[in-house]
Amino acid sequence: EAGVVQSPRYKIIEKKQPVAFWCNPISGHNTLYWYLQNLGQGPELLIRYENEEAVDDSQLPKDRFSAERLKGVDSTLKIQPAELGDSAVYLCASSPGAGETQYFGPGTRLLVL
Amino acid sequence: QKEVEQNSGPLSVPEGAIASLNCTYSDRGSQSFFWYRQYSGKSPELIMFIYSNGDKEDGRFTAQLNKASQYVSLLIRDSQPSDSATYLCAVKPGGTSYGKLTFGQGTILTVHP
């Protein structure tokens, strides 16, 4: 069974530029999560989707971050404009349903210069 | 007080010894508890999880819950150098936050030959 797929794996951009991350969850997983992980810290939830509905986006900085999961499968997380403090690893995870075990993708390492 | 707290370490143990990792949580209504292992530069991978009703053993790993004191522990018996990683504790709260996973900052474990 294929795991969670994310791309790109690495991204370097200049501040104020836009950036987008893509995630393909494990087949059949209805719940998708985007996490932010800073160096030396645990992942922090940004947004959780149940199918195509965002059910928890309370930690998403909505002035610059946006996310979508139009068909309830793949998801895209966007930052516009990026700031220096956005440099981190962005992890996508999925689970069969809410409350079930989450499986993480390899993450996208973002560096904002 | 953070919702989930771990000693960031590093915790250093000799090969073959028992490594004991601890995690405290603030929400008494928490329903389930997870331990993830994260190698440097990699994404978190699930080791094991327990529910609020008991402990669990899986091979060299044992997860224990002390509800009265609100902490969870992970014991690794016969520690191997390959166990060297960051161990993340994650807690799923009860109530309306169902599905949300809150992580601690992780404990760095080093197993030396």
Short mmCIF file of N, CA and C in Angstrom, two decimals, chain B:
data_model
loop_
_atom_site.label_atom_id
_atom_site.label_comp_id
_atom_site.label_asym_id
_atom_site.label_seq_id
_atom_site.Cartn_x
_atom_site.Cartn_y
_atom_site.Cartn_z
N GLN B 1 0.69 26.37 30.87
CA GLN B 1 1.10 24.96 30.78
C GLN B 1 0.77 24.42 29.39
N LYS B 2 1.76 23.77 28.78
CA LYS B 2 1.54 23.17 27.48
C LYS B 2 0.60 21.97 27.64
N GLU B 3 -0.15 21.68 26.58
CA GLU B 3 -1.09 20.57 26.64
C GLU B 3 -0.38 19.23 26.77
N VAL B 4 0.74 19.09 26.08
CA VAL B 4 1.52 17.86 26.14
C VAL B 4 2.99 18.25 26.32
N GLU B 5 3.61 17.72 27.33
CA GLU B 5 4.99 18.10 27.62
C GLU B 5 5.89 16.89 27.69
N GLN B 6 7.06 17.03 27.11
CA GLN B 6 8.08 16.00 27.17
C GLN B 6 9.40 16.66 27.53
N ASN B 7 10.26 15.91 28.18
CA ASN B 7 11.62 16.36 28.41
C ASN B 7 12.36 16.22 27.09
N SER B 8 12.92 17.32 26.59
CA SER B 8 13.53 17.28 25.27
C SER B 8 14.83 16.49 25.23
N GLY B 9 15.38 16.18 26.43
CA GLY B 9 16.60 15.38 26.48
C GLY B 9 17.82 16.19 26.12
N PRO B 10 18.87 15.57 25.56
CA PRO B 10 18.82 14.19 25.09
C PRO B 10 18.95 13.16 26.21
N LEU B 11 18.31 12.02 25.99
CA LEU B 11 18.41 10.90 26.89
C LEU B 11 19.39 9.92 26.27
N SER B 12 20.43 9.61 27.01
CA SER B 12 21.47 8.72 26.49
C SER B 12 21.49 7.44 27.31
N VAL B 13 21.39 6.29 26.63
CA VAL B 13 21.42 5.00 27.31
C VAL B 13 22.40 4.08 26.57
N PRO B 14 23.00 3.14 27.28
CA PRO B 14 23.89 2.19 26.59
C PRO B 14 23.08 1.12 25.88
N GLU B 15 23.67 0.57 24.87
CA GLU B 15 23.04 -0.52 24.13
C GLU B 15 22.67 -1.66 25.08
N GLY B 16 21.45 -2.18 24.91
CA GLY B 16 20.98 -3.27 25.75
C GLY B 16 20.22 -2.82 26.99
N ALA B 17 20.29 -1.56 27.30
CA ALA B 17 19.60 -1.04 28.49
C ALA B 17 18.14 -0.74 28.17
N ILE B 18 17.40 -0.40 29.22
CA ILE B 18 16.01 0.03 29.06
C ILE B 18 15.97 1.55 28.97
N ALA B 19 15.33 2.04 27.92
CA ALA B 19 15.13 3.48 27.78
C ALA B 19 13.71 3.80 28.23
N SER B 20 13.58 4.81 29.08
CA SER B 20 12.27 5.20 29.59
C SER B 20 11.98 6.64 29.20
N LEU B 21 10.91 6.80 28.45
CA LEU B 21 10.52 8.11 27.95
C LEU B 21 9.17 8.46 28.56
N ASN B 22 9.03 9.71 28.97
CA ASN B 22 7.81 10.13 29.65
C ASN B 22 7.17 11.33 28.98
N CYS B 23 5.88 11.48 29.23
CA CYS B 23 5.09 12.53 28.62
C CYS B 23 3.95 12.86 29.57
N THR B 24 3.73 14.14 29.85
CA THR B 24 2.60 14.53 30.67
C THR B 24 1.59 15.29 29.82
N TYR B 25 0.33 15.19 30.20
CA TYR B 25 -0.72 15.85 29.44
C TYR B 25 -1.66 16.57 30.40
N SER B 26 -2.31 17.60 29.90
CA SER B 26 -3.10 18.45 30.79
C SER B 26 -4.60 18.14 30.76
N ASP B 27 -5.09 17.56 29.65
CA ASP B 27 -6.53 17.32 29.51
C ASP B 27 -6.91 15.98 30.13
N ARG B 28 -7.63 16.03 31.25
CA ARG B 28 -8.02 14.79 31.92
C ARG B 28 -8.96 13.93 31.09
N GLY B 29 -9.63 14.55 30.14
CA GLY B 29 -10.56 13.81 29.31
C GLY B 29 -9.93 13.14 28.11
N SER B 30 -8.62 13.16 28.02
CA SER B 30 -7.93 12.58 26.87
C SER B 30 -8.26 11.10 26.74
N GLN B 31 -8.44 10.68 25.49
CA GLN B 31 -8.95 9.34 25.23
C GLN B 31 -7.89 8.35 24.78
N SER B 32 -6.92 8.83 24.04
CA SER B 32 -5.92 7.90 23.52
C SER B 32 -4.58 8.60 23.38
N PHE B 33 -3.56 7.76 23.37
CA PHE B 33 -2.19 8.26 23.50
C PHE B 33 -1.30 7.53 22.51
N PHE B 34 -0.46 8.30 21.84
CA PHE B 34 0.33 7.76 20.74
C PHE B 34 1.80 8.05 20.96
N TRP B 35 2.63 7.13 20.51
CA TRP B 35 4.07 7.35 20.46
C TRP B 35 4.52 7.22 19.02
N TYR B 36 5.18 8.28 18.55
CA TYR B 36 5.75 8.29 17.22
C TYR B 36 7.27 8.39 17.35
N ARG B 37 7.95 7.78 16.42
CA ARG B 37 9.40 7.89 16.33
C ARG B 37 9.74 8.70 15.09
N GLN B 38 10.70 9.60 15.23
CA GLN B 38 11.09 10.44 14.11
C GLN B 38 12.61 10.47 14.01
N TYR B 39 13.10 9.86 12.95
CA TYR B 39 14.53 9.93 12.67
C TYR B 39 14.84 11.31 12.09
N SER B 40 16.07 11.73 12.27
CA SER B 40 16.48 13.05 11.81
C SER B 40 16.20 13.22 10.32
N GLY B 41 15.47 14.26 9.99
CA GLY B 41 15.18 14.56 8.60
C GLY B 41 14.05 13.73 8.01
N LYS B 42 13.43 12.90 8.83
CA LYS B 42 12.34 12.05 8.34
C LYS B 42 11.02 12.45 8.99
N SER B 43 9.94 11.84 8.52
CA SER B 43 8.63 12.14 9.09
C SER B 43 8.33 11.21 10.27
N PRO B 44 7.41 11.59 11.12
CA PRO B 44 7.06 10.73 12.25
C PRO B 44 6.43 9.41 11.79
N GLU B 45 6.80 8.33 12.45
CA GLU B 45 6.19 7.04 12.17
C GLU B 45 5.63 6.48 13.47
N LEU B 46 4.43 5.91 13.38
CA LEU B 46 3.76 5.41 14.57
C LEU B 46 4.46 4.17 15.11
N ILE B 47 4.72 4.19 16.42
CA ILE B 47 5.26 3.01 17.09
C ILE B 47 4.13 2.22 17.72
N MET B 48 3.34 2.90 18.51
CA MET B 48 2.20 2.24 19.15
C MET B 48 1.29 3.26 19.77
N PHE B 49 0.09 2.82 20.10
CA PHE B 49 -0.87 3.69 20.77
C PHE B 49 -1.62 2.89 21.82
N ILE B 50 -2.11 3.59 22.81
CA ILE B 50 -2.93 2.96 23.84
C ILE B 50 -4.15 3.82 24.10
N TYR B 51 -5.18 3.15 24.57
CA TYR B 51 -6.38 3.86 24.95
C TYR B 51 -6.36 4.09 26.46
N SER B 52 -7.34 4.80 26.92
CA SER B 52 -7.34 5.19 28.33
C SER B 52 -7.63 4.02 29.27
N ASN B 53 -7.85 2.84 28.69
CA ASN B 53 -8.23 1.71 29.55
C ASN B 53 -7.08 0.75 29.85
N GLY B 54 -5.87 1.03 29.37
CA GLY B 54 -4.83 0.09 29.73
C GLY B 54 -3.51 0.25 29.02
N ASP B 55 -2.53 -0.52 29.48
CA ASP B 55 -1.20 -0.50 28.92
C ASP B 55 -1.12 -1.45 27.73
N LYS B 56 0.03 -1.40 27.05
CA LYS B 56 0.19 -2.23 25.86
C LYS B 56 1.65 -2.57 25.65
N GLU B 57 1.88 -3.80 25.24
CA GLU B 57 3.25 -4.24 24.96
C GLU B 57 3.31 -4.72 23.52
N ASP B 58 4.36 -4.33 22.83
CA ASP B 58 4.54 -4.76 21.45
C ASP B 58 6.03 -4.97 21.22
N GLY B 59 6.45 -6.22 21.26
CA GLY B 59 7.87 -6.52 21.10
C GLY B 59 8.70 -5.89 22.20
N ARG B 60 9.66 -5.08 21.83
CA ARG B 60 10.52 -4.43 22.83
C ARG B 60 9.91 -3.17 23.43
N PHE B 61 8.76 -2.78 22.94
CA PHE B 61 8.14 -1.53 23.36
C PHE B 61 6.95 -1.78 24.28
N THR B 62 6.87 -0.97 25.34
CA THR B 62 5.72 -1.01 26.23
C THR B 62 5.27 0.41 26.49
N ALA B 63 3.99 0.65 26.30
CA ALA B 63 3.41 1.96 26.61
C ALA B 63 2.56 1.81 27.86
N GLN B 64 2.73 2.71 28.79
CA GLN B 64 1.99 2.67 30.05
C GLN B 64 1.33 4.01 30.31
N LEU B 65 0.14 3.94 30.88
CA LEU B 65 -0.62 5.14 31.17
C LEU B 65 -0.88 5.24 32.67
N ASN B 66 -0.62 6.40 33.23
CA ASN B 66 -0.97 6.69 34.62
C ASN B 66 -1.98 7.82 34.59
N LYS B 67 -3.27 7.47 34.63
CA LYS B 67 -4.32 8.47 34.48
C LYS B 67 -4.36 9.42 35.67
N ALA B 68 -4.11 8.89 36.85
CA ALA B 68 -4.19 9.74 38.04
C ALA B 68 -3.17 10.86 37.99
N SER B 69 -1.97 10.55 37.51
CA SER B 69 -0.91 11.54 37.43
C SER B 69 -0.81 12.18 36.06
N GLN B 70 -1.62 11.72 35.14
CA GLN B 70 -1.68 12.27 33.78
C GLN B 70 -0.33 12.22 33.08
N TYR B 71 0.24 11.04 33.07
CA TYR B 71 1.43 10.88 32.24
C TYR B 71 1.42 9.52 31.55
N VAL B 72 2.12 9.52 30.44
CA VAL B 72 2.27 8.34 29.62
C VAL B 72 3.76 8.05 29.49
N SER B 73 4.10 6.79 29.51
CA SER B 73 5.51 6.45 29.36
C SER B 73 5.68 5.42 28.24
N LEU B 74 6.86 5.44 27.66
CA LEU B 74 7.26 4.44 26.66
C LEU B 74 8.55 3.82 27.14
N LEU B 75 8.54 2.51 27.29
CA LEU B 75 9.74 1.78 27.68
C LEU B 75 10.26 1.02 26.47
N ILE B 76 11.53 1.14 26.23
CA ILE B 76 12.18 0.40 25.15
C ILE B 76 13.19 -0.53 25.79
N ARG B 77 12.91 -1.82 25.71
CA ARG B 77 13.83 -2.81 26.29
C ARG B 77 14.90 -3.17 25.28
N ASP B 78 16.06 -3.60 25.79
CA ASP B 78 17.17 -4.03 24.92
C ASP B 78 17.42 -2.97 23.84
N SER B 79 17.64 -1.75 24.28
CA SER B 79 17.81 -0.62 23.34
C SER B 79 18.94 -0.89 22.36
N GLN B 80 18.69 -0.51 21.11
CA GLN B 80 19.66 -0.68 20.04
C GLN B 80 20.06 0.70 19.47
N PRO B 81 21.26 0.79 18.92
CA PRO B 81 21.64 2.07 18.30
C PRO B 81 20.63 2.56 17.28
N SER B 82 19.95 1.62 16.62
CA SER B 82 18.94 2.01 15.62
C SER B 82 17.70 2.64 16.26
N ASP B 83 17.59 2.55 17.57
CA ASP B 83 16.48 3.21 18.26
C ASP B 83 16.76 4.70 18.48
N SER B 84 17.96 5.13 18.19
CA SER B 84 18.32 6.54 18.36
C SER B 84 17.47 7.40 17.42
N ALA B 85 16.68 8.26 18.01
CA ALA B 85 15.74 9.07 17.25
C ALA B 85 15.07 10.03 18.22
N THR B 86 14.17 10.84 17.70
CA THR B 86 13.30 11.67 18.55
C THR B 86 11.97 10.95 18.71
N TYR B 87 11.51 10.86 19.94
CA TYR B 87 10.25 10.18 20.23
C TYR B 87 9.20 11.22 20.60
N LEU B 88 8.14 11.22 19.83
CA LEU B 88 7.07 12.19 20.00
C LEU B 88 5.88 11.54 20.68
N CYS B 89 5.41 12.17 21.72
CA CYS B 89 4.19 11.74 22.38
C CYS B 89 3.05 12.59 21.82
N ALA B 90 1.93 11.96 21.54
CA ALA B 90 0.77 12.69 21.03
C ALA B 90 -0.47 12.23 21.78
N VAL B 91 -1.35 13.17 22.04
CA VAL B 91 -2.53 12.88 22.83
C VAL B 91 -3.77 13.33 22.07
N LYS B 92 -4.77 12.47 22.09
CA LYS B 92 -6.03 12.81 21.48
C LYS B 92 -7.00 13.19 22.59
N PRO B 93 -7.46 14.42 22.59
CA PRO B 93 -8.37 14.83 23.66
C PRO B 93 -9.77 14.28 23.44
N GLY B 94 -10.58 14.38 24.45
CA GLY B 94 -11.95 13.95 24.31
C GLY B 94 -12.82 15.11 23.87
N GLY B 95 -14.12 14.91 23.94
CA GLY B 95 -15.05 15.98 23.64
C GLY B 95 -15.06 16.41 22.20
N THR B 96 -15.26 17.71 21.97
CA THR B 96 -15.45 18.22 20.61
C THR B 96 -14.17 18.26 19.81
N SER B 97 -13.03 18.04 20.43
CA SER B 97 -11.77 18.04 19.69
C SER B 97 -11.44 16.68 19.12
N TYR B 98 -12.45 15.83 19.04
CA TYR B 98 -12.25 14.49 18.52
C TYR B 98 -11.57 14.55 17.16
N GLY B 99 -10.51 13.76 17.02
CA GLY B 99 -9.76 13.74 15.77
C GLY B 99 -8.50 14.57 15.84
N LYS B 100 -8.43 15.53 16.73
CA LYS B 100 -7.24 16.38 16.82
C LYS B 100 -6.18 15.68 17.65
N LEU B 101 -4.96 15.74 17.19
CA LEU B 101 -3.82 15.14 17.88
C LEU B 101 -2.90 16.26 18.31
N THR B 102 -2.56 16.31 19.60
CA THR B 102 -1.64 17.32 20.09
C THR B 102 -0.33 16.65 20.46
N PHE B 103 0.75 17.16 19.91
CA PHE B 103 2.07 16.57 20.10
C PHE B 103 2.87 17.31 21.15
N GLY B 104 3.73 16.55 21.83
CA GLY B 104 4.76 17.15 22.65
C GLY B 104 5.93 17.55 21.77
N GLN B 105 6.95 18.14 22.38
CA GLN B 105 8.07 18.64 21.58
C GLN B 105 9.06 17.54 21.23
N GLY B 106 8.88 16.37 21.83
CA GLY B 106 9.75 15.25 21.49
C GLY B 106 10.93 15.12 22.44
N THR B 107 11.35 13.88 22.64
CA THR B 107 12.54 13.57 23.43
C THR B 107 13.56 12.91 22.53
N ILE B 108 14.76 13.46 22.52
CA ILE B 108 15.83 12.88 21.72
C ILE B 108 16.46 11.73 22.50
N LEU B 109 16.47 10.56 21.91
CA LEU B 109 17.08 9.38 22.52
C LEU B 109 18.33 9.00 21.74
N THR B 110 19.40 8.79 22.48
CA THR B 110 20.65 8.31 21.88
C THR B 110 21.04 7.01 22.56
N VAL B 111 21.19 5.95 21.78
CA VAL B 111 21.63 4.66 22.30
C VAL B 111 23.07 4.46 21.81
N HIS B 112 23.99 4.40 22.77
CA HIS B 112 25.40 4.30 22.37
C HIS B 112 25.90 2.88 22.55
N PRO B 113 26.73 2.42 21.61
CA PRO B 113 27.24 1.04 21.67
C PRO B 113 28.12 0.81 22.89
#
